[in-house]
């Protein structure tokens, strides 16, 4: 078999492996958490939350200036807090990865970009993507190199 | 004759295999398509339609509600139009948007004193200075819009004024200079469309350059009773890249030798045309990639302080922000790229090629990755915010109208948690495409596969790190 074909097969196999094989990363025992998030024009505080997969999370949203919302991507959470009256929701963080939470109530000019991040760890999606990208890049270079050597011969 | 660019940057050493030998499909061989493209009122009809939307966008921006997501101008310009141009039109059809763009139309109609029929142009007819026949003005115009992006994207009145300024500038320039000087040398949108249009699988080219060489009257450039001379100041006979052809189809109509064609071809070929590369275009590639990265952090990231700075909460912080923004674009990223080029040249012993030349050539490897990064970035806010389009269709000014009964359609983000699964493959495609271009460019200078590989590795490493940066911002 030609070297370039071999490279192609090898890289594809590795890439598929990186995308679907079970990924190492320990799973912490699930806990219960209560997280307070303050919303102001145009940021959440804290801007990034970390929980572990399986945790039961209670989000409490406080609005500090005007009415704000919190819509969490991928989870069925949509809160609305008025200054002085907070809102809360409880859910189980059963999917790993990064999920943005966004303001869901028009609160001013930068409202569409008022964004926070919930990282449900271990964030295997990121590591899979990095592995996949590295394999793709090295594979592509190895393929181009072996191909051009075959052509040169 | 045209495309006069800085001579120093056009010098080159190794010959590029001219990509003319690749298979192409001539779209204009389809009878009805050819007939439509040659139909004189086509341009006017299309532009009249986009001009209608454009006027509405300016009006709603200027006198409609100041609430961005309730304003037709903001939603249709920065979400609907933007998504359409960057994710579909540019990757698939290059400068097709320029063919229907309303911005130059009023100036062009004034110049022509006609909507459809060809007539001699009436302007002061001044020639554009040679020194400015490059895209530096465009680069700075884009940067200028980019540092104010958080303001422009979210304040309807500012969007309206910017659009109005574009039209007025285009009119002013067309009264003084021949043809579409605004499109060719100023338009910030045209800058990025031109750069990324080189990837598109659609091109306008002459069928046989030899016919053009022998053809004395050159109607395509000078105009005839069948149409105007190329509004973009391009001579189709020597056209090898999409960068500056606005696909207006005038030359298709004027050429008496029937020598102009619209082709489908493999994507990205223009990036391998070494003869016309220049430092101005290289910088366009740096600016565009850097802006995609910065926007992903500023607009989509969780950092409130960064948003406050971009939003001019206080002008001192904004000045620091602006300096940082511009330095990233003009110094930091090009500097890193220069370092990679220097390493590449040393390690591969490419001493016959000047570093500056390699720096310019390799910059074109950033074009595919940059376009894919823009698409990945756009997905993040387009799918989340596209549902605003329905209410503003019913209530463009935000005054409480309900023309189509969709005014109260709620904000509905579309599968936001799935977006990363689209972004990862899009970025990987951009990276592999970019590596392929790097490889081809390396082979213009290297004489053996080993040498090519050595010269590719530092650039490839940098492209990989840039990709990691995007992955970190989207998934990390
Ligand atoms: S008019 Fe046609 S044949 Fe003549 S130079 Fe132009 S494109 Fe070529
Ligand atoms: S006249 Fe021809 S070459 Fe010139 S912009 Fe129009 S389509 Fe492109
Ligand atoms: Cu808000």
mmCIF file of C-alpha atoms in Angstrom, chain B residues 127-421:
data_model
loop_
_atom_site.group_PDB
_atom_site.id
_atom_site.type_symbol
_atom_site.label_atom_id
_atom_site.label_comp_id
_atom_site.label_asym_id
_atom_site.label_seq_id
_atom_site.Cartn_x
_atom_site.Cartn_y
_atom_site.Cartn_z
ATOM 1 C CA UNK B 127 -7.944 59.452 -12.206
ATOM 2 C CA UNK B 128 -7.362 57.732 -8.910
ATOM 3 C CA UNK B 129 -3.799 58.382 -7.692
ATOM 4 C CA UNK B 130 -1.449 55.477 -8.343
ATOM 5 C CA UNK B 131 -0.124 55.612 -4.828
ATOM 6 C CA UNK B 132 -3.571 54.693 -3.523
ATOM 7 C CA UNK B 133 -4.196 51.808 -5.898
ATOM 8 C CA UNK B 134 -4.151 49.245 -3.116
ATOM 9 C CA UNK B 135 -6.485 48.296 -0.302
ATOM 10 C CA UNK B 136 -4.838 50.124 2.589
ATOM 11 C CA UNK B 137 -7.700 52.633 2.837
ATOM 12 C CA UNK B 138 -10.084 49.705 2.923
ATOM 13 C CA UNK B 139 -8.042 48.007 5.646
ATOM 14 C CA UNK B 140 -8.165 51.102 7.816
ATOM 15 C CA UNK B 141 -11.843 51.681 7.055
ATOM 16 C CA UNK B 142 -12.580 48.155 8.226
ATOM 17 C CA UNK B 143 -10.520 48.620 11.375
ATOM 18 C CA UNK B 144 -12.282 51.919 11.996
ATOM 19 C CA UNK B 145 -15.671 50.258 11.847
ATOM 20 C CA UNK B 146 -14.348 47.322 13.877
ATOM 21 C CA UNK B 147 -13.153 49.302 16.919
ATOM 22 C CA UNK B 148 -16.587 50.882 17.161
ATOM 23 C CA UNK B 149 -18.391 47.610 16.470
ATOM 24 C CA UNK B 150 -20.025 47.257 19.886
ATOM 25 C CA UNK B 151 -21.570 50.699 19.400
ATOM 26 C CA UNK B 152 -22.498 50.313 15.737
ATOM 27 C CA UNK B 153 -24.042 46.862 16.173
ATOM 28 C CA UNK B 154 -26.287 47.892 19.033
ATOM 29 C CA UNK B 155 -27.331 51.515 18.371
ATOM 30 C CA UNK B 156 -29.792 51.833 15.492
ATOM 31 C CA UNK B 157 -29.030 55.524 14.986
ATOM 32 C CA UNK B 158 -25.311 54.820 14.648
ATOM 33 C CA UNK B 159 -25.936 52.021 12.156
ATOM 34 C CA UNK B 160 -28.168 54.363 10.165
ATOM 35 C CA UNK B 161 -25.559 57.110 10.115
ATOM 36 C CA UNK B 162 -22.796 54.712 9.071
ATOM 37 C CA UNK B 163 -24.871 53.364 6.172
ATOM 38 C CA UNK B 164 -25.801 56.880 5.138
ATOM 39 C CA UNK B 165 -22.148 57.931 5.283
ATOM 40 C CA UNK B 166 -21.236 55.043 2.960
ATOM 41 C CA UNK B 167 -23.800 56.144 0.368
ATOM 42 C CA UNK B 168 -22.793 59.797 0.567
ATOM 43 C CA UNK B 169 -19.116 58.972 0.265
ATOM 44 C CA UNK B 170 -19.852 56.718 -2.714
ATOM 45 C CA UNK B 171 -21.828 59.513 -4.392
ATOM 46 C CA UNK B 172 -19.129 62.094 -3.698
ATOM 47 C CA UNK B 173 -16.397 59.893 -5.097
ATOM 48 C CA UNK B 174 -18.362 59.030 -8.205
ATOM 49 C CA UNK B 175 -18.866 62.719 -8.991
ATOM 50 C CA UNK B 176 -15.142 63.333 -8.929
ATOM 51 C CA UNK B 177 -13.571 60.104 -10.115
ATOM 52 C CA UNK B 178 -14.354 57.663 -12.884
ATOM 53 C CA UNK B 179 -16.340 54.548 -12.064
ATOM 54 C CA UNK B 180 -16.712 52.810 -8.695
ATOM 55 C CA UNK B 181 -13.843 54.189 -6.646
ATOM 56 C CA UNK B 182 -15.769 53.654 -3.417
ATOM 57 C CA UNK B 183 -16.233 49.927 -4.083
ATOM 58 C CA UNK B 184 -12.723 49.409 -5.282
ATOM 59 C CA UNK B 185 -10.737 51.326 -2.692
ATOM 60 C CA UNK B 186 -12.929 52.313 0.268
ATOM 61 C CA UNK B 187 -15.769 49.982 1.110
ATOM 62 C CA UNK B 188 -14.933 48.091 4.333
ATOM 63 C CA UNK B 189 -17.459 45.411 3.460
ATOM 64 C CA UNK B 190 -15.950 45.032 0.003
ATOM 65 C CA UNK B 191 -12.596 44.482 1.686
ATOM 66 C CA UNK B 192 -13.602 41.320 3.434
ATOM 67 C CA UNK B 193 -15.824 40.097 0.612
ATOM 68 C CA UNK B 194 -12.939 40.562 -1.825
ATOM 69 C CA UNK B 195 -10.451 38.691 0.345
ATOM 70 C CA UNK B 196 -12.718 35.744 1.025
ATOM 71 C CA UNK B 197 -14.230 35.679 -2.469
ATOM 72 C CA UNK B 198 -10.957 34.161 -3.627
ATOM 73 C CA UNK B 199 -12.163 30.931 -2.035
ATOM 74 C CA UNK B 200 -15.477 30.839 -3.880
ATOM 75 C CA UNK B 201 -16.123 28.157 -6.495
ATOM 76 C CA UNK B 202 -17.588 30.826 -8.801
ATOM 77 C CA UNK B 203 -15.510 33.037 -11.086
ATOM 78 C CA UNK B 204 -15.858 35.403 -13.995
ATOM 79 C CA UNK B 205 -13.009 34.910 -16.490
ATOM 80 C CA UNK B 206 -12.292 35.278 -20.170
ATOM 81 C CA UNK B 207 -12.478 32.087 -22.153
ATOM 82 C CA UNK B 208 -9.247 32.664 -24.046
ATOM 83 C CA UNK B 209 -6.761 35.352 -22.939
ATOM 84 C CA UNK B 210 -5.137 35.148 -26.371
ATOM 85 C CA UNK B 211 -8.323 36.499 -27.991
ATOM 86 C CA UNK B 212 -8.179 39.479 -25.614
ATOM 87 C CA UNK B 213 -4.548 40.164 -26.422
ATOM 88 C CA UNK B 214 -5.311 40.412 -30.121
ATOM 89 C CA UNK B 215 -8.580 42.300 -29.665
ATOM 90 C CA UNK B 216 -7.794 45.978 -30.132
ATOM 91 C CA UNK B 217 -11.015 47.737 -29.103
ATOM 92 C CA UNK B 218 -11.257 46.228 -25.603
ATOM 93 C CA UNK B 219 -14.895 47.156 -25.026
ATOM 94 C CA UNK B 220 -14.883 45.281 -21.727
ATOM 95 C CA UNK B 221 -12.676 47.953 -20.259
ATOM 96 C CA UNK B 222 -13.649 50.975 -22.327
ATOM 97 C CA UNK B 223 -17.349 50.300 -22.749
ATOM 98 C CA UNK B 224 -19.481 50.167 -25.892
ATOM 99 C CA UNK B 225 -23.059 50.691 -26.982
ATOM 100 C CA UNK B 226 -23.817 47.371 -25.280
ATOM 101 C CA UNK B 227 -22.646 48.346 -21.833
ATOM 102 C CA UNK B 228 -20.315 50.318 -19.631
ATOM 103 C CA UNK B 229 -16.610 49.772 -19.277
ATOM 104 C CA UNK B 230 -15.739 47.732 -16.185
ATOM 105 C CA UNK B 231 -17.021 49.765 -13.223
ATOM 106 C CA UNK B 232 -14.392 48.116 -11.017
ATOM 107 C CA UNK B 233 -11.493 49.289 -13.201
ATOM 108 C CA UNK B 234 -10.532 45.727 -13.967
ATOM 109 C CA UNK B 235 -9.391 44.455 -17.352
ATOM 110 C CA UNK B 236 -11.176 41.102 -17.703
ATOM 111 C CA UNK B 237 -8.571 39.891 -20.187
ATOM 112 C CA UNK B 238 -5.997 39.514 -17.429
ATOM 113 C CA UNK B 239 -8.350 38.645 -14.584
ATOM 114 C CA UNK B 240 -7.020 35.727 -12.537
ATOM 115 C CA UNK B 241 -8.575 36.294 -9.137
ATOM 116 C CA UNK B 242 -12.001 37.195 -7.789
ATOM 117 C CA UNK B 243 -10.638 39.858 -5.449
ATOM 118 C CA UNK B 244 -11.612 42.949 -7.459
ATOM 119 C CA UNK B 245 -14.270 41.814 -9.914
ATOM 120 C CA UNK B 246 -17.702 42.861 -8.664
ATOM 121 C CA UNK B 247 -19.520 40.316 -10.856
ATOM 122 C CA UNK B 248 -21.566 43.150 -12.336
ATOM 123 C CA UNK B 249 -21.656 41.277 -15.688
ATOM 124 C CA UNK B 250 -21.091 44.441 -17.755
ATOM 125 C CA UNK B 251 -18.164 42.831 -19.577
ATOM 126 C CA UNK B 252 -20.306 39.819 -20.366
ATOM 127 C CA UNK B 253 -22.624 42.257 -22.121
ATOM 128 C CA UNK B 254 -19.995 44.439 -23.794
ATOM 129 C CA UNK B 255 -17.494 41.925 -25.132
ATOM 130 C CA UNK B 256 -18.105 41.673 -28.868
ATOM 131 C CA UNK B 257 -15.925 38.568 -29.112
ATOM 132 C CA UNK B 258 -18.201 36.659 -26.754
ATOM 133 C CA UNK B 259 -15.101 35.833 -24.777
ATOM 134 C CA UNK B 260 -16.361 36.293 -21.195
ATOM 135 C CA UNK B 261 -17.658 33.402 -19.125
ATOM 136 C CA UNK B 262 -18.936 32.679 -15.673
ATOM 137 C CA UNK B 263 -17.423 29.420 -14.394
ATOM 138 C CA UNK B 264 -17.729 26.950 -11.592
ATOM 139 C CA UNK B 265 -14.318 25.793 -10.459
ATOM 140 C CA UNK B 266 -12.627 24.149 -7.448
ATOM 141 C CA UNK B 267 -12.648 26.516 -4.473
ATOM 142 C CA UNK B 268 -9.612 28.498 -3.357
ATOM 143 C CA UNK B 269 -7.681 28.616 -6.625
ATOM 144 C CA UNK B 270 -7.094 32.369 -6.476
ATOM 145 C CA UNK B 271 -5.000 31.975 -3.336
ATOM 146 C CA UNK B 272 -2.396 30.253 -5.481
ATOM 147 C CA UNK B 273 -2.037 33.077 -7.996
ATOM 148 C CA UNK B 274 1.289 34.372 -6.796
ATOM 149 C CA UNK B 275 1.700 37.278 -9.180
ATOM 150 C CA UNK B 276 -0.805 39.634 -7.616
ATOM 151 C CA UNK B 277 -0.128 39.083 -3.933
ATOM 152 C CA UNK B 278 0.661 42.167 -1.880
ATOM 153 C CA UNK B 279 1.336 43.427 1.612
ATOM 154 C CA UNK B 280 -2.000 45.263 1.670
ATOM 155 C CA UNK B 281 -3.861 42.008 1.060
ATOM 156 C CA UNK B 282 -1.701 40.145 3.542
ATOM 157 C CA UNK B 283 -2.692 42.698 6.157
ATOM 158 C CA UNK B 284 -6.328 42.294 5.199
ATOM 159 C CA UNK B 285 -5.920 38.593 6.025
ATOM 160 C CA UNK B 286 -4.354 39.413 9.408
ATOM 161 C CA UNK B 287 -6.992 42.011 10.248
ATOM 162 C CA UNK B 288 -9.870 39.760 9.351
ATOM 163 C CA UNK B 289 -8.594 36.757 11.323
ATOM 164 C CA UNK B 290 -7.709 38.908 14.318
ATOM 165 C CA UNK B 291 -11.111 40.602 14.343
ATOM 166 C CA UNK B 292 -12.886 37.229 14.259
ATOM 167 C CA UNK B 293 -10.894 36.190 17.321
ATOM 168 C CA UNK B 294 -11.370 39.491 19.169
ATOM 169 C CA UNK B 295 -15.104 39.663 18.437
ATOM 170 C CA UNK B 296 -15.510 36.101 19.700
ATOM 171 C CA UNK B 297 -13.942 37.194 22.983
ATOM 172 C CA UNK B 298 -15.544 40.638 23.310
ATOM 173 C CA UNK B 299 -19.064 40.001 22.080
ATOM 174 C CA UNK B 300 -19.548 36.308 22.860
ATOM 175 C CA UNK B 301 -17.268 35.966 25.865
ATOM 176 C CA UNK B 302 -18.338 36.298 29.511
ATOM 177 C CA UNK B 303 -16.044 39.209 30.368
ATOM 178 C CA UNK B 304 -18.133 42.206 31.387
ATOM 179 C CA UNK B 305 -15.207 44.594 31.687
ATOM 180 C CA UNK B 306 -14.288 43.970 28.058
ATOM 181 C CA UNK B 307 -17.860 44.676 26.958
ATOM 182 C CA UNK B 308 -17.934 47.860 29.044
ATOM 183 C CA UNK B 309 -14.721 49.045 27.416
ATOM 184 C CA UNK B 310 -15.971 48.247 23.900
ATOM 185 C CA UNK B 311 -19.251 49.946 24.744
ATOM 186 C CA UNK B 312 -17.446 53.212 25.666
ATOM 187 C CA UNK B 313 -18.696 53.238 29.243
ATOM 188 C CA UNK B 314 -15.890 55.646 29.929
ATOM 189 C CA UNK B 315 -13.711 57.103 27.261
ATOM 190 C CA UNK B 316 -10.359 56.569 28.961
ATOM 191 C CA UNK B 317 -10.877 52.811 29.160
ATOM 192 C CA UNK B 318 -12.121 52.918 25.615
ATOM 193 C CA UNK B 319 -8.910 54.541 24.388
ATOM 194 C CA UNK B 320 -6.890 51.754 26.025
ATOM 195 C CA UNK B 321 -9.240 49.212 24.489
ATOM 196 C CA UNK B 322 -8.973 50.789 21.037
ATOM 197 C CA UNK B 323 -5.189 50.912 21.180
ATOM 198 C CA UNK B 324 -5.109 47.277 22.262
ATOM 199 C CA UNK B 325 -7.557 46.297 19.531
ATOM 200 C CA UNK B 326 -5.588 48.040 16.809
ATOM 201 C CA UNK B 327 -2.238 46.794 18.114
ATOM 202 C CA UNK B 328 -3.498 43.202 18.041
ATOM 203 C CA UNK B 329 -4.522 43.673 14.408
ATOM 204 C CA UNK B 330 -1.592 45.603 13.059
ATOM 205 C CA UNK B 331 1.313 44.506 15.246
ATOM 206 C CA UNK B 332 0.808 41.468 17.469
ATOM 207 C CA UNK B 333 -0.733 38.992 15.038
ATOM 208 C CA UNK B 334 1.363 40.095 12.038
ATOM 209 C CA UNK B 335 4.395 40.039 14.366
ATOM 210 C CA UNK B 336 3.733 36.449 15.393
ATOM 211 C CA UNK B 337 3.219 35.561 11.772
ATOM 212 C CA UNK B 338 6.448 37.271 10.826
ATOM 213 C CA UNK B 339 8.265 35.264 13.503
ATOM 214 C CA UNK B 340 6.805 32.039 12.108
ATOM 215 C CA UNK B 341 7.869 33.041 8.598
ATOM 216 C CA UNK B 342 11.367 33.841 9.809
ATOM 217 C CA UNK B 343 11.634 30.425 11.472
ATOM 218 C CA UNK B 344 10.300 28.767 8.368
ATOM 219 C CA UNK B 345 12.830 30.496 6.154
ATOM 220 C CA UNK B 346 15.728 29.645 8.468
ATOM 221 C CA UNK B 347 14.782 26.066 9.108
ATOM 222 C CA UNK B 348 14.040 25.237 5.481
ATOM 223 C CA UNK B 349 17.011 27.250 4.187
ATOM 224 C CA UNK B 350 14.881 29.255 1.813
ATOM 225 C CA UNK B 351 17.567 31.905 1.580
ATOM 226 C CA UNK B 352 16.778 32.675 -2.076
ATOM 227 C CA UNK B 353 13.345 34.023 -1.068
ATOM 228 C CA UNK B 354 13.239 37.334 0.839
ATOM 229 C CA UNK B 355 11.501 37.076 4.217
ATOM 230 C CA UNK B 356 9.108 39.837 3.193
ATOM 231 C CA UNK B 357 8.051 37.848 0.149
ATOM 232 C CA UNK B 358 7.475 34.691 2.198
ATOM 233 C CA UNK B 359 5.604 36.719 4.810
ATOM 234 C CA UNK B 360 3.203 38.024 2.162
ATOM 235 C CA UNK B 361 2.826 34.677 0.419
ATOM 236 C CA UNK B 362 2.168 32.632 3.545
ATOM 237 C CA UNK B 363 -0.396 35.172 4.800
ATOM 238 C CA UNK B 364 -2.818 33.801 2.194
ATOM 239 C CA UNK B 365 -2.920 30.556 4.192
ATOM 240 C CA UNK B 366 -4.911 32.495 6.794
ATOM 241 C CA UNK B 367 -7.736 33.156 4.345
ATOM 242 C CA UNK B 368 -9.566 29.779 4.525
ATOM 243 C CA UNK B 369 -9.161 29.520 8.282
ATOM 244 C CA UNK B 370 -10.310 33.120 8.688
ATOM 245 C CA UNK B 371 -13.458 32.621 6.631
ATOM 246 C CA UNK B 372 -14.377 29.470 8.533
ATOM 247 C CA UNK B 373 -13.716 31.245 11.828
ATOM 248 C CA UNK B 374 -16.094 34.037 10.784
ATOM 249 C CA UNK B 375 -18.739 31.462 9.940
ATOM 250 C CA UNK B 376 -18.238 29.724 13.303
ATOM 251 C CA UNK B 377 -18.442 33.074 15.093
ATOM 252 C CA UNK B 378 -21.553 34.109 13.191
ATOM 253 C CA UNK B 379 -23.351 30.845 13.992
ATOM 254 C CA UNK B 380 -23.010 31.660 17.674
ATOM 255 C CA UNK B 381 -25.134 34.747 17.497
ATOM 256 C CA UNK B 382 -27.143 34.280 14.312
ATOM 257 C CA UNK B 383 -28.949 31.086 15.383
ATOM 258 C CA UNK B 384 -29.532 32.546 18.827
ATOM 259 C CA UNK B 385 -30.931 35.863 17.598
ATOM 260 C CA UNK B 386 -32.448 35.193 14.171
ATOM 261 C CA UNK B 387 -35.922 34.886 15.725
ATOM 262 C CA UNK B 388 -35.922 38.673 16.218
ATOM 263 C CA UNK B 389 -36.387 38.936 12.442
ATOM 264 C CA UNK B 390 -40.062 37.935 12.636
ATOM 265 C CA UNK B 391 -41.262 40.685 15.002
ATOM 266 C CA UNK B 392 -39.343 43.434 13.178
ATOM 267 C CA UNK B 393 -40.903 42.392 9.866
ATOM 268 C CA UNK B 394 -44.280 43.229 11.349
ATOM 269 C CA UNK B 395 -43.098 46.247 13.260
ATOM 270 C CA UNK B 396 -39.988 47.612 11.510
ATOM 271 C CA UNK B 397 -39.866 50.887 13.429
ATOM 272 C CA UNK B 398 -40.756 49.367 16.784
ATOM 273 C CA UNK B 399 -43.789 51.630 16.981
ATOM 274 C CA UNK B 400 -46.258 48.884 17.789
ATOM 275 C CA UNK B 401 -47.440 48.047 14.259
ATOM 276 C CA UNK B 402 -48.403 44.479 13.505
ATOM 277 C CA UNK B 403 -48.354 44.256 9.715
ATOM 278 C CA UNK B 404 -47.984 40.487 9.355
ATOM 279 C CA UNK B 405 -49.247 39.450 12.762
ATOM 280 C CA UNK B 406 -45.774 38.336 13.898
ATOM 281 C CA UNK B 407 -45.015 41.259 16.205
ATOM 282 C CA UNK B 408 -45.287 39.231 19.385
ATOM 283 C CA UNK B 409 -43.251 36.249 18.268
ATOM 284 C CA UNK B 410 -41.021 35.593 21.270
ATOM 285 C CA UNK B 411 -37.222 35.489 21.215
ATOM 286 C CA UNK B 412 -36.409 31.845 20.466
ATOM 287 C CA UNK B 413 -32.789 30.707 20.389
ATOM 288 C CA UNK B 414 -32.427 27.830 17.929
ATOM 289 C CA UNK B 415 -30.578 24.786 19.319
ATOM 290 C CA UNK B 416 -27.857 26.879 21.008
ATOM 291 C CA UNK B 417 -26.327 23.863 22.767
ATOM 292 C CA UNK B 418 -25.716 22.174 19.399
ATOM 293 C CA UNK B 419 -23.778 25.076 17.901
ATOM 294 C CA UNK B 420 -20.344 23.812 19.093
ATOM 295 C CA UNK B 421 -20.954 20.591 17.171
#
